[in-house]
PDB file of C-alpha atoms and ligand atoms in Angstrom:
ATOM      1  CA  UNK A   1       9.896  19.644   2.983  1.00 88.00           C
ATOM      2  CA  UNK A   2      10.246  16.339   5.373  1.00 96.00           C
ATOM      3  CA  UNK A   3       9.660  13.630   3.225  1.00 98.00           C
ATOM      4  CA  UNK A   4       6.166  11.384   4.490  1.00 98.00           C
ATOM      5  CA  UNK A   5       8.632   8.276   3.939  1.00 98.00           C
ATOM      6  CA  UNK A   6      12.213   8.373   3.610  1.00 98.00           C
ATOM      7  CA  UNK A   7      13.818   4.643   3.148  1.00 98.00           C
ATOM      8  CA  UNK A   8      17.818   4.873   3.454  1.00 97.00           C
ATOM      9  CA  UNK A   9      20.237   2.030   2.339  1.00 97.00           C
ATOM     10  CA  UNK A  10      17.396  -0.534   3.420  1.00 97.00           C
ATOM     11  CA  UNK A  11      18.826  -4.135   3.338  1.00 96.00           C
ATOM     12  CA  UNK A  12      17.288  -6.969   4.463  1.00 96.00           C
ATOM     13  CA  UNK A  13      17.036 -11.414   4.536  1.00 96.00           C
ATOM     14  CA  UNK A  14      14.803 -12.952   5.724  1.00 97.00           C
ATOM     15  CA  UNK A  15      15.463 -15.170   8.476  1.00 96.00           C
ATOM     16  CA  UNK A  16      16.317 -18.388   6.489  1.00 97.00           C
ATOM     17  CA  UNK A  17      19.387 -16.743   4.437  1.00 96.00           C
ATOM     18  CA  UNK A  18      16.630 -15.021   1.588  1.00 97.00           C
ATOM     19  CA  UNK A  19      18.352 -11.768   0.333  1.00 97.00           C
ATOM     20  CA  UNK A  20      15.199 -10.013  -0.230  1.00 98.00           C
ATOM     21  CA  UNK A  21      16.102  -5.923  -0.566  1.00 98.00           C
ATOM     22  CA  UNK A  22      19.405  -4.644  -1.058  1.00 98.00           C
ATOM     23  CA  UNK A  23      20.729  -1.023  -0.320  1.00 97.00           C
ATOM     24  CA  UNK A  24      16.903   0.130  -0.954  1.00 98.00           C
ATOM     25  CA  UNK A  25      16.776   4.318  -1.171  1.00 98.00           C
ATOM     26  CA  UNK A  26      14.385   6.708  -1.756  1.00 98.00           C
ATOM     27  CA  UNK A  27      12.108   9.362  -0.382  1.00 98.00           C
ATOM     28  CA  UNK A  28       8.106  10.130  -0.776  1.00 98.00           C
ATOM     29  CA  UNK A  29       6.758  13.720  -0.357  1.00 98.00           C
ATOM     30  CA  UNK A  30       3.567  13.804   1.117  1.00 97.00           C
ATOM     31  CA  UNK A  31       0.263  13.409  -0.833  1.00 97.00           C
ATOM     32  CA  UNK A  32       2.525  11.826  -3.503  1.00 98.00           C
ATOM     33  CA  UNK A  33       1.127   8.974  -5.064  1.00 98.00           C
ATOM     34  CA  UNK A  34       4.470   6.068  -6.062  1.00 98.00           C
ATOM     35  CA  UNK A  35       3.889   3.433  -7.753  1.00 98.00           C
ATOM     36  CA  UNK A  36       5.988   0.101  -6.621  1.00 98.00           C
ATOM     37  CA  UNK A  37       6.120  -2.291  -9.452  1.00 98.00           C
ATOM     38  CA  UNK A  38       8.907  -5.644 -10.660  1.00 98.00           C
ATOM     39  CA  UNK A  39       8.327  -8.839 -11.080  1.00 97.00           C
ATOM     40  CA  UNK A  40       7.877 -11.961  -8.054  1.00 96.00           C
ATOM     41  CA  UNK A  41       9.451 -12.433  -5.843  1.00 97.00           C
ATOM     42  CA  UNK A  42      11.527  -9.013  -6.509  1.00 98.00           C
ATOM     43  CA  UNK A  43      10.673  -7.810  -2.780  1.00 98.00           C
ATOM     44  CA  UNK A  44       7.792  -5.012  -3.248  1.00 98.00           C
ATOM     45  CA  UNK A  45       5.623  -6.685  -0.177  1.00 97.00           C
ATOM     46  CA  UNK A  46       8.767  -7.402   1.755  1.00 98.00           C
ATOM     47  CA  UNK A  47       9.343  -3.330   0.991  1.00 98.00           C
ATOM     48  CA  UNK A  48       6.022  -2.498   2.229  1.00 98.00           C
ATOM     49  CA  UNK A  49       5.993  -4.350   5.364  1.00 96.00           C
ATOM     50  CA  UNK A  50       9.346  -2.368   6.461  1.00 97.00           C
ATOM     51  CA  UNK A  51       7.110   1.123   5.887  1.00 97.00           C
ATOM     52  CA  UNK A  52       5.404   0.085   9.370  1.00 93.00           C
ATOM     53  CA  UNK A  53       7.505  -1.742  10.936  1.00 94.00           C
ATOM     54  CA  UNK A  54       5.875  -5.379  10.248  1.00 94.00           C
ATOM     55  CA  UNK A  55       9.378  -5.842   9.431  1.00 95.00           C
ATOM     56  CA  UNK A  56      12.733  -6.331  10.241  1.00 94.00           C
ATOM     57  CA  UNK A  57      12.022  -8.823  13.018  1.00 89.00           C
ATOM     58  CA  UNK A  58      14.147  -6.847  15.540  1.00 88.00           C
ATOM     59  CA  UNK A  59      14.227  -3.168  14.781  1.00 84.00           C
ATOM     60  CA  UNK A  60      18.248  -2.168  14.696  1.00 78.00           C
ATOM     61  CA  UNK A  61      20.567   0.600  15.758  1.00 76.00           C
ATOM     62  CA  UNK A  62      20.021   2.238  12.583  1.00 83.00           C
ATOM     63  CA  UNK A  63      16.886   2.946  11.580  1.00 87.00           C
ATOM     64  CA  UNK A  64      16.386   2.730   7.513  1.00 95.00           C
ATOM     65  CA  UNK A  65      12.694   4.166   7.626  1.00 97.00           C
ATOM     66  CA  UNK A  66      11.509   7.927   8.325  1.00 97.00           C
ATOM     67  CA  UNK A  67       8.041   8.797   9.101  1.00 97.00           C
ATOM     68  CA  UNK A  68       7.437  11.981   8.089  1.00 96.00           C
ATOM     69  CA  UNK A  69      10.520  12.993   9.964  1.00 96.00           C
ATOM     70  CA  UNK A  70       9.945  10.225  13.219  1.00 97.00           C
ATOM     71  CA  UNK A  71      12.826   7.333  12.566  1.00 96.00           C
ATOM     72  CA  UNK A  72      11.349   4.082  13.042  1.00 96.00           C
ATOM     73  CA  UNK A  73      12.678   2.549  16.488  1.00 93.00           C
ATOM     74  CA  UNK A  74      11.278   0.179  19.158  1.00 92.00           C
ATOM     75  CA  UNK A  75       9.724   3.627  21.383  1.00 93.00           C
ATOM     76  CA  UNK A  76       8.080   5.136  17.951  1.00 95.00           C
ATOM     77  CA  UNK A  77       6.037   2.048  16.897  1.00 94.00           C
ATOM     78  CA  UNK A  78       3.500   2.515  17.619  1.00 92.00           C
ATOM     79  CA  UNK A  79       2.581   5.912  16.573  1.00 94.00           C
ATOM     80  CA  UNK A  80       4.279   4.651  13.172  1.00 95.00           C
ATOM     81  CA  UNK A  81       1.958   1.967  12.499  1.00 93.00           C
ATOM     82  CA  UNK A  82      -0.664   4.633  13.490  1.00 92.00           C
ATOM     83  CA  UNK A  83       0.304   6.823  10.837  1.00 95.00           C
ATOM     84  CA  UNK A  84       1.627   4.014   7.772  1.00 97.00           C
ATOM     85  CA  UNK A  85      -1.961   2.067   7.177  1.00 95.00           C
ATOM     86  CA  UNK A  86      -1.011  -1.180   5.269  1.00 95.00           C
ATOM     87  CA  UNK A  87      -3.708  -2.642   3.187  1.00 93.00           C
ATOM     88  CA  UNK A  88      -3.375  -6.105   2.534  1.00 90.00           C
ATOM     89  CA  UNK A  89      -3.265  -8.457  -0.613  1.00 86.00           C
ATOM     90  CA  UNK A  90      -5.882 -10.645   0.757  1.00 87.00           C
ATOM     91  CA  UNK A  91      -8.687  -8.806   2.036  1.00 88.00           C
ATOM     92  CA  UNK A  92      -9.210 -12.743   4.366  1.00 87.00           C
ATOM     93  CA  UNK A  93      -5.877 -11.448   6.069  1.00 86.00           C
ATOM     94  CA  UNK A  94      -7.074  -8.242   7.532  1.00 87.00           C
ATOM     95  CA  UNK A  95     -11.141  -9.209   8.448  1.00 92.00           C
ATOM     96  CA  UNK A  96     -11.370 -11.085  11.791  1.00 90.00           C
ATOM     97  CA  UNK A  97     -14.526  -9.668  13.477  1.00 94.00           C
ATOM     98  CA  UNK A  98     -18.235 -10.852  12.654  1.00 95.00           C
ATOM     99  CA  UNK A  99     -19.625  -7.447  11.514  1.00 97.00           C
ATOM    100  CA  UNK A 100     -17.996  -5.320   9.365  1.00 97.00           C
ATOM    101  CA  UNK A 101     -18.553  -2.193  11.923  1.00 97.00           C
ATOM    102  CA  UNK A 102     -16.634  -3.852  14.230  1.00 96.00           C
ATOM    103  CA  UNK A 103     -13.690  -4.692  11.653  1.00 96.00           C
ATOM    104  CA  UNK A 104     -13.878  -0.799  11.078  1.00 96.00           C
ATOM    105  CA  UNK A 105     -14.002   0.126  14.333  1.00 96.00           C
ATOM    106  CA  UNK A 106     -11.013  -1.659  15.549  1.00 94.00           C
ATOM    107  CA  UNK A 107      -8.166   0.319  14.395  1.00 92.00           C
ATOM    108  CA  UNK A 108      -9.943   3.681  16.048  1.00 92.00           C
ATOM    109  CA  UNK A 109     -10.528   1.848  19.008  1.00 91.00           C
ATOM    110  CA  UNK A 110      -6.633   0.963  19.159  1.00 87.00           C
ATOM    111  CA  UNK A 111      -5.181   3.991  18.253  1.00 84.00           C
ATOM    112  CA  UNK A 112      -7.829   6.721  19.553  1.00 80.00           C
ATOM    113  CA  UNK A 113      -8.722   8.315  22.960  1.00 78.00           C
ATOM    114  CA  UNK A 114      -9.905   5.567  24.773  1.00 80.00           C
ATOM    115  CA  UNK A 115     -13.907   5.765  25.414  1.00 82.00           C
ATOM    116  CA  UNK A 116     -14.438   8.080  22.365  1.00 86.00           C
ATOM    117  CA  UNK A 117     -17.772   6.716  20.830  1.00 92.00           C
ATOM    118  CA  UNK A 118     -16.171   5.754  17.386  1.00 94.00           C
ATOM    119  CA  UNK A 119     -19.387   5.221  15.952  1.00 95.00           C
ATOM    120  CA  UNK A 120     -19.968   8.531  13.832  1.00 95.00           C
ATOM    121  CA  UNK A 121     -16.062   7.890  12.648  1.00 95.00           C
ATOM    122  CA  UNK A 122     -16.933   4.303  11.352  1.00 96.00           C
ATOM    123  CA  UNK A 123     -20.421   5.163   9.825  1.00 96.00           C
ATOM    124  CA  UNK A 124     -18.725   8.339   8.057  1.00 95.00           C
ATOM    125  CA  UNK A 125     -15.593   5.532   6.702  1.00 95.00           C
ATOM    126  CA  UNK A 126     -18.564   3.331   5.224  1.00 96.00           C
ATOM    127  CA  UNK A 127     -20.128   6.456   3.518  1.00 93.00           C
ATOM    128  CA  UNK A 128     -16.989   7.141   2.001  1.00 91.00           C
ATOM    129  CA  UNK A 129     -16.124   3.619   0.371  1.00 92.00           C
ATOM    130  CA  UNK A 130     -19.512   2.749  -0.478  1.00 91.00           C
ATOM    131  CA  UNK A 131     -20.593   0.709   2.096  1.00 94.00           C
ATOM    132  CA  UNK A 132     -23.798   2.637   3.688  1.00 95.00           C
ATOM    133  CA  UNK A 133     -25.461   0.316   6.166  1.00 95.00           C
ATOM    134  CA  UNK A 134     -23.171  -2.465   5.858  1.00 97.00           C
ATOM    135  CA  UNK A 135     -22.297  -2.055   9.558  1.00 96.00           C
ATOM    136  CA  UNK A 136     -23.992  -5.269  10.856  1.00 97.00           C
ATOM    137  CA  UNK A 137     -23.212  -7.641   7.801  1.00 97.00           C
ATOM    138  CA  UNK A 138     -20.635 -10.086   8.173  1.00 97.00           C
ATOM    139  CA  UNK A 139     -17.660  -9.613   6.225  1.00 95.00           C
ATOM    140  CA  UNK A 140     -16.973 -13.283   5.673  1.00 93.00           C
ATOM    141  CA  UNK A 141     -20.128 -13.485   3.331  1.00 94.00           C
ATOM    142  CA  UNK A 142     -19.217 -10.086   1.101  1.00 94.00           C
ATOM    143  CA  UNK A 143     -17.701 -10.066  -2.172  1.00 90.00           C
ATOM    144  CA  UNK A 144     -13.912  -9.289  -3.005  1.00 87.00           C
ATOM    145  CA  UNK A 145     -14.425  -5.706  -4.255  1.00 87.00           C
ATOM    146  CA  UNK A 146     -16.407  -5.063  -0.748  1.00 92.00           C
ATOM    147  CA  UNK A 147     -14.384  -7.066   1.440  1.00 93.00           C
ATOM    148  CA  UNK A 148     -11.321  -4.753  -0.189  1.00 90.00           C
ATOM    149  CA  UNK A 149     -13.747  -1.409   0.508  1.00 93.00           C
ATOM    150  CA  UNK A 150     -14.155  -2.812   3.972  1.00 95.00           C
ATOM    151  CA  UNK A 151     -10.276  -3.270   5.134  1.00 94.00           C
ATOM    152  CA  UNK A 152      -9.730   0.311   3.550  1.00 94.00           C
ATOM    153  CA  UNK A 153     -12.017   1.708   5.867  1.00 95.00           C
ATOM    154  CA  UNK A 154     -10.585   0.446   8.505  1.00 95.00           C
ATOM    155  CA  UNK A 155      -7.463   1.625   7.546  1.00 95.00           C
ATOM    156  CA  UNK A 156      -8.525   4.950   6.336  1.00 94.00           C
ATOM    157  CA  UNK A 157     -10.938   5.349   9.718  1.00 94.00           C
ATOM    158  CA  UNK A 158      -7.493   5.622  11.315  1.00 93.00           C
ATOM    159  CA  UNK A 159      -6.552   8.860   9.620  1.00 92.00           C
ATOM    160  CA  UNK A 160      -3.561   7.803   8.394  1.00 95.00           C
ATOM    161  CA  UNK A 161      -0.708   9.803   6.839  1.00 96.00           C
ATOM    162  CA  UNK A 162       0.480   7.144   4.498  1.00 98.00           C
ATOM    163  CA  UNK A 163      -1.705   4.581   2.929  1.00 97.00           C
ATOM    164  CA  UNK A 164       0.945   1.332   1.378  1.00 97.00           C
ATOM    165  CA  UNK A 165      -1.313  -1.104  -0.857  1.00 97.00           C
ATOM    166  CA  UNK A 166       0.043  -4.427  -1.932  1.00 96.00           C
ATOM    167  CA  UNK A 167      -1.904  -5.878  -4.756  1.00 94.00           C
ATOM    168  CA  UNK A 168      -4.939  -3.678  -4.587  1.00 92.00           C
ATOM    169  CA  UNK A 169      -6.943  -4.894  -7.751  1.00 91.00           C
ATOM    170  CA  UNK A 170      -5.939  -8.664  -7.114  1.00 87.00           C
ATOM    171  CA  UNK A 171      -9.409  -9.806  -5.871  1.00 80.00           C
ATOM    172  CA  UNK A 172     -11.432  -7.023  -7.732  1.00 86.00           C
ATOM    173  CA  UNK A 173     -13.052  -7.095 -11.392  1.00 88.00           C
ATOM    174  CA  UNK A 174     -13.299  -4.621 -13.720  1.00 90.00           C
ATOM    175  CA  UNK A 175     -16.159  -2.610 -11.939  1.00 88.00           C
ATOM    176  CA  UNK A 176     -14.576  -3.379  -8.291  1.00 87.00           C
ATOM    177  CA  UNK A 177     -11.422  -2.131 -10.106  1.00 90.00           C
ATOM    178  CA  UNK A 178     -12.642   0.761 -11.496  1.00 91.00           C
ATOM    179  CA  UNK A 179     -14.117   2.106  -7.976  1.00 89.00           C
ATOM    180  CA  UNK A 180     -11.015   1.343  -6.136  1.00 90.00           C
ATOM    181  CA  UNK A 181      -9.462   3.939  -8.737  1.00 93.00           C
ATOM    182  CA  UNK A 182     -12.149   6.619  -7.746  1.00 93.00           C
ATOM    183  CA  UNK A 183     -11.696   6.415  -4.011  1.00 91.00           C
ATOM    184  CA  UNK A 184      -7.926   5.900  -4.027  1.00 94.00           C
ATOM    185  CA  UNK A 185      -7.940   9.132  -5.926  1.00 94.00           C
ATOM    186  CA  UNK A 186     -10.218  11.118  -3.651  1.00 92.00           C
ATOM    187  CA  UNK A 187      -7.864  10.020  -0.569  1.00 92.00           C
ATOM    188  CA  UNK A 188      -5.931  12.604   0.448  1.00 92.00           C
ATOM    189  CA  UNK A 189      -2.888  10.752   2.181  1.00 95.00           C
ATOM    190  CA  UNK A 190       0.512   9.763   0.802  1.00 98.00           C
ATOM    191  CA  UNK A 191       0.065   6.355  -1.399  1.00 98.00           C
ATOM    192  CA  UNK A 192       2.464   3.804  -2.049  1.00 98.00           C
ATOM    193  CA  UNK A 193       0.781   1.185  -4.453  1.00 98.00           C
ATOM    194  CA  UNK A 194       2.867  -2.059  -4.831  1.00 98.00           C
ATOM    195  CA  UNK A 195       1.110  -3.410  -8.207  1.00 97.00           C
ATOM    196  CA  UNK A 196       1.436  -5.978 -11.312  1.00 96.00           C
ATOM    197  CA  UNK A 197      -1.604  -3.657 -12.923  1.00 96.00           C
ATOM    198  CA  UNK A 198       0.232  -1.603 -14.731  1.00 97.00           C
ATOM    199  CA  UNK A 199      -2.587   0.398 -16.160  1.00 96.00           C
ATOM    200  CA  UNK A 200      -3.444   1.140 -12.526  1.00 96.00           C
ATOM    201  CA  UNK A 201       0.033   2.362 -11.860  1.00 97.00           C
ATOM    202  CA  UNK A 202      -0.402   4.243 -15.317  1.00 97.00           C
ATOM    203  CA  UNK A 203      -3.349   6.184 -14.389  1.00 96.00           C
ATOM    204  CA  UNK A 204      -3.194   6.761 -10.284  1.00 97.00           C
ATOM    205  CA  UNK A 205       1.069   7.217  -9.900  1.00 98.00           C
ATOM    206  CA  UNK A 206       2.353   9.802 -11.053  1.00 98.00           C
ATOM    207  CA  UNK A 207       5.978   8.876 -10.267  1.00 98.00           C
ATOM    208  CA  UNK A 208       7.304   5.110 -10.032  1.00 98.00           C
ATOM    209  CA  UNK A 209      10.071   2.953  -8.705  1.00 98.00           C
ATOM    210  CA  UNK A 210      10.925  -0.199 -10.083  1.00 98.00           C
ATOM    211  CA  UNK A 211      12.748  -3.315  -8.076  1.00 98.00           C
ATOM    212  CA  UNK A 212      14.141  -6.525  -9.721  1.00 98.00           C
ATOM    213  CA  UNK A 213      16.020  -9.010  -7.412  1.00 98.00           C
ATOM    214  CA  UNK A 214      16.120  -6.743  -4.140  1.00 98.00           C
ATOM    215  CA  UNK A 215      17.505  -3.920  -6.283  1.00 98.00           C
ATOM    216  CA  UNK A 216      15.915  -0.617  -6.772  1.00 98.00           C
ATOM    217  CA  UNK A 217      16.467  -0.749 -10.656  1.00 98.00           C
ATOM    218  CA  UNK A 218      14.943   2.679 -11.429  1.00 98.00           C
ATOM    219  CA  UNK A 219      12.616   5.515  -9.788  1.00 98.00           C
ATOM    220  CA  UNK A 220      10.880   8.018 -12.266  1.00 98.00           C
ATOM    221  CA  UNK A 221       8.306   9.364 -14.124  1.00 98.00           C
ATOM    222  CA  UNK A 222       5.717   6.427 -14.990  1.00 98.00           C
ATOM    223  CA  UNK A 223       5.069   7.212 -18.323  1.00 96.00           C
ATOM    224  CA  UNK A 224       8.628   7.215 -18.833  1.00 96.00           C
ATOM    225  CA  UNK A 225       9.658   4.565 -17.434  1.00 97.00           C
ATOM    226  CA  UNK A 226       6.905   2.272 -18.563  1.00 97.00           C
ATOM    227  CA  UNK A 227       7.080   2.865 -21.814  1.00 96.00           C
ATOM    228  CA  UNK A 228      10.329   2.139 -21.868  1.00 96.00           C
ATOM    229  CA  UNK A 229      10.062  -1.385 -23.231  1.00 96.00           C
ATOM    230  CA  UNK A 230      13.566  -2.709 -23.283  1.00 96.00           C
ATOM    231  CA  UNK A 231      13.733  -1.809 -19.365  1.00 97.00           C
ATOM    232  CA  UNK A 232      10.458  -3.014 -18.567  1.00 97.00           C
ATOM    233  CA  UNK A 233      10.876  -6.424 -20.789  1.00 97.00           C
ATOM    234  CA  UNK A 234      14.660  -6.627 -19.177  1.00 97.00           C
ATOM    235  CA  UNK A 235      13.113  -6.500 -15.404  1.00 97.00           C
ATOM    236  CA  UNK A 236       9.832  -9.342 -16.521  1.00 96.00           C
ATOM    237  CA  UNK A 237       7.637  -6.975 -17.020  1.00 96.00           C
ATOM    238  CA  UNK A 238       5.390  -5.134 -20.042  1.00 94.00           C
ATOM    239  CA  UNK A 239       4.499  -2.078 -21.757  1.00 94.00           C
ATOM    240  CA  UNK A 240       1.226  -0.831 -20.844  1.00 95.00           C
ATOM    241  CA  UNK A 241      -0.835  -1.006 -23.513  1.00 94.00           C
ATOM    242  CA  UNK A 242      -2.343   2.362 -22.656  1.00 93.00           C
ATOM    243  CA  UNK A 243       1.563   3.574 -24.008  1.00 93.00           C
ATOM    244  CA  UNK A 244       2.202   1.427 -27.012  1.00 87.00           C
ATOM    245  CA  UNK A 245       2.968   4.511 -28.692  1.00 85.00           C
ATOM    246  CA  UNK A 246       4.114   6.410 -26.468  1.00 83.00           C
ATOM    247  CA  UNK A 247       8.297   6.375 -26.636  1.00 79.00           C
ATOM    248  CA  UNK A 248      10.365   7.451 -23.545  1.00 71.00           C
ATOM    249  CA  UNK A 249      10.621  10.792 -23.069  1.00 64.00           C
ATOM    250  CA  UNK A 250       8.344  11.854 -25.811  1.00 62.00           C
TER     251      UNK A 250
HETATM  252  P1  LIG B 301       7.122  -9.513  -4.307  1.00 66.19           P
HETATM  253  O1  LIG B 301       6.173  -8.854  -3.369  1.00 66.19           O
HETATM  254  O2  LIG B 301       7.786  -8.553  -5.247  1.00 66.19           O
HETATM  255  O3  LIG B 301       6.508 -10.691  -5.040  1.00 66.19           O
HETATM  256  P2  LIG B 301       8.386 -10.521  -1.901  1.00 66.19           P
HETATM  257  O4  LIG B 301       8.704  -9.321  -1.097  1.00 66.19           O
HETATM  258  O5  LIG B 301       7.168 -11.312  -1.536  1.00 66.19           O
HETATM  259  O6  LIG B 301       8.328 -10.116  -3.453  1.00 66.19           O
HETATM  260  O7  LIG B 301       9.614 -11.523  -1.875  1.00 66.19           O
HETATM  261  C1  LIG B 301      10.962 -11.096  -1.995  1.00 66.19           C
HETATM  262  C2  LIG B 301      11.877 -12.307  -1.784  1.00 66.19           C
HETATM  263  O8  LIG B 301      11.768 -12.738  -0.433  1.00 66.19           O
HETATM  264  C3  LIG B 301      11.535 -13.519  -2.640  1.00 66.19           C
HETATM  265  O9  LIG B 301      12.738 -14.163  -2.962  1.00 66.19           O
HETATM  266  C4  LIG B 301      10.690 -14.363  -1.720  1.00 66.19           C
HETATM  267  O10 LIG B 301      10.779 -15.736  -2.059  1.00 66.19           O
HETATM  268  C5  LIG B 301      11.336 -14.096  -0.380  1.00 66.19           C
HETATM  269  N1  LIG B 301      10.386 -14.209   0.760  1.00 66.19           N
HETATM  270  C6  LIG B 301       9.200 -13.611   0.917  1.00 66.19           C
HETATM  271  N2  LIG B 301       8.655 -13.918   2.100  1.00 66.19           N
HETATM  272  C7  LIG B 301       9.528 -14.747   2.720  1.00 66.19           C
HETATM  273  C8  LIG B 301       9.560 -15.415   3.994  1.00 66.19           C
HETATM  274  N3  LIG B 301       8.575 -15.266   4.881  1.00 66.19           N
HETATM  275  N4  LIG B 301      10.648 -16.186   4.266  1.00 66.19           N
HETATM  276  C9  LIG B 301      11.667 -16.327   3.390  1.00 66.19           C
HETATM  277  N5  LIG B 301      11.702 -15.712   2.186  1.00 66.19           N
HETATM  278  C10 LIG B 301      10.656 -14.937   1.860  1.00 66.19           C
END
């Protein structure tokens, strides 16, 4: 089956000399749900931002990202970033219209049949993530957990393929959390979720892949590999406490 993303000896610096991914490879089936987790600064945003071409600056000869078979090049762009939503750490980032319809609205706007009424689309998005009638509030004056439901809608009234989430649960508390969980599980599209909430990555991703320093360290089952606790405290990060007693491989 094509892979939904296939990443193939990704390297890449950043413009001032930062190493920030190194010989990156691996491959995500569609409706798989991965699970992208290491420590600062250990390149899991940089990662994402390559899945949609936010990044490298200059796309190159030789393409190190497949979209469910399309190689990401200069002429394929756009129907790339039309299929890879990115949902942002900071909901701020992503909200720069005065009502949230019209934050929702703009993706389908961009990437639809121009003069389709989007309106059914967008008031369908808002059923789905909660936010019934929020159409004409401003999204400046919501709180985290909505301001996060509202940038997924307008990601998700895109109809993407691939979802990529850095830092979902950042901004959220525990109820926020806990609904983010319900609707991320009910979406049907491929999910990459970059993450220092392990217990998220525990119960939504089924498979994980963990970088350190640019490097792709491992890529595996979660509950293997994060209860693993020499690997995990070797890379600066921590067993789960949902598998103290779990042992690898059990
Ligand atoms: P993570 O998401 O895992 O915290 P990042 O992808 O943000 O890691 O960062 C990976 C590396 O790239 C780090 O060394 C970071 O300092 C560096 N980096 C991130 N953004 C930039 C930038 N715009 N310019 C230069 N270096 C950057």
């Amino acid at each position: 089956m094509t892979p939904a993303i296939d990443v193939r000896h990704l390297t890449y610096s950043y413009p001032d000399g930062t190493a920030a991914l190194r010989d990156i490879s691996f491959a995500v089936a569609p409706g798989e749900c991965l699970g992208l987790i290491g420590p600062n600064g250990s390149g899991k945003s940089t990662l994402l931002l390559h899945l949609n071409g936010i990044l490298p600056e200059r796309l190159g000869a030789h393409p190190a990202v497949t979209v469910s078979g399309i190689e990401l090049a200069p002429d394929t762009l756009f129907e790339i970033r039309r299929r890879v939503g990115m949902v942002f750490q900071d909901p701020d980032d992503q909200l720069f219209c005065p009502t949230v319809y019209e934050d929702v609205a703009f993706g389908p706007q961009q990437f639809g049949n121009p003069g389709t009424d989007v309106r059914p689309l967008v008031e369908a998005t808002l059923d789905m993530v909660g936010l019934h009638g929020f159409g004409e509030r401003s999204p400046q004056h919501l709180s985290g957990g909505e301001k996060q439901r509202v940038c997924l809608a307008g990601i998700l009234a895109c109809r993407p393929d691939v979802l990529a989430l850095d830092e979902p649960t950042n901004n959220l508390d525990p109820r926020g959390r806990r609904e983010l969980k319900s609707l991320l599980r009910t979406i049907p599209a491929t999910k990459i979720v970059a993450s220092h909430d392990l217990e998220l990555i525990v119960e939504l991703c089924p498979r994980t892949v963990i970088l350190d320093a640019g490097v792709l360290i491992a890529d595996g089952a979660t509950i293997d590999l994060l209860a693993d606790e020499p690997l995990m405290l070797a890379h600066g990060l921590e067993k789960p406490h949902s598998l103290q007693h779990r042992h690898p491989h059990a």
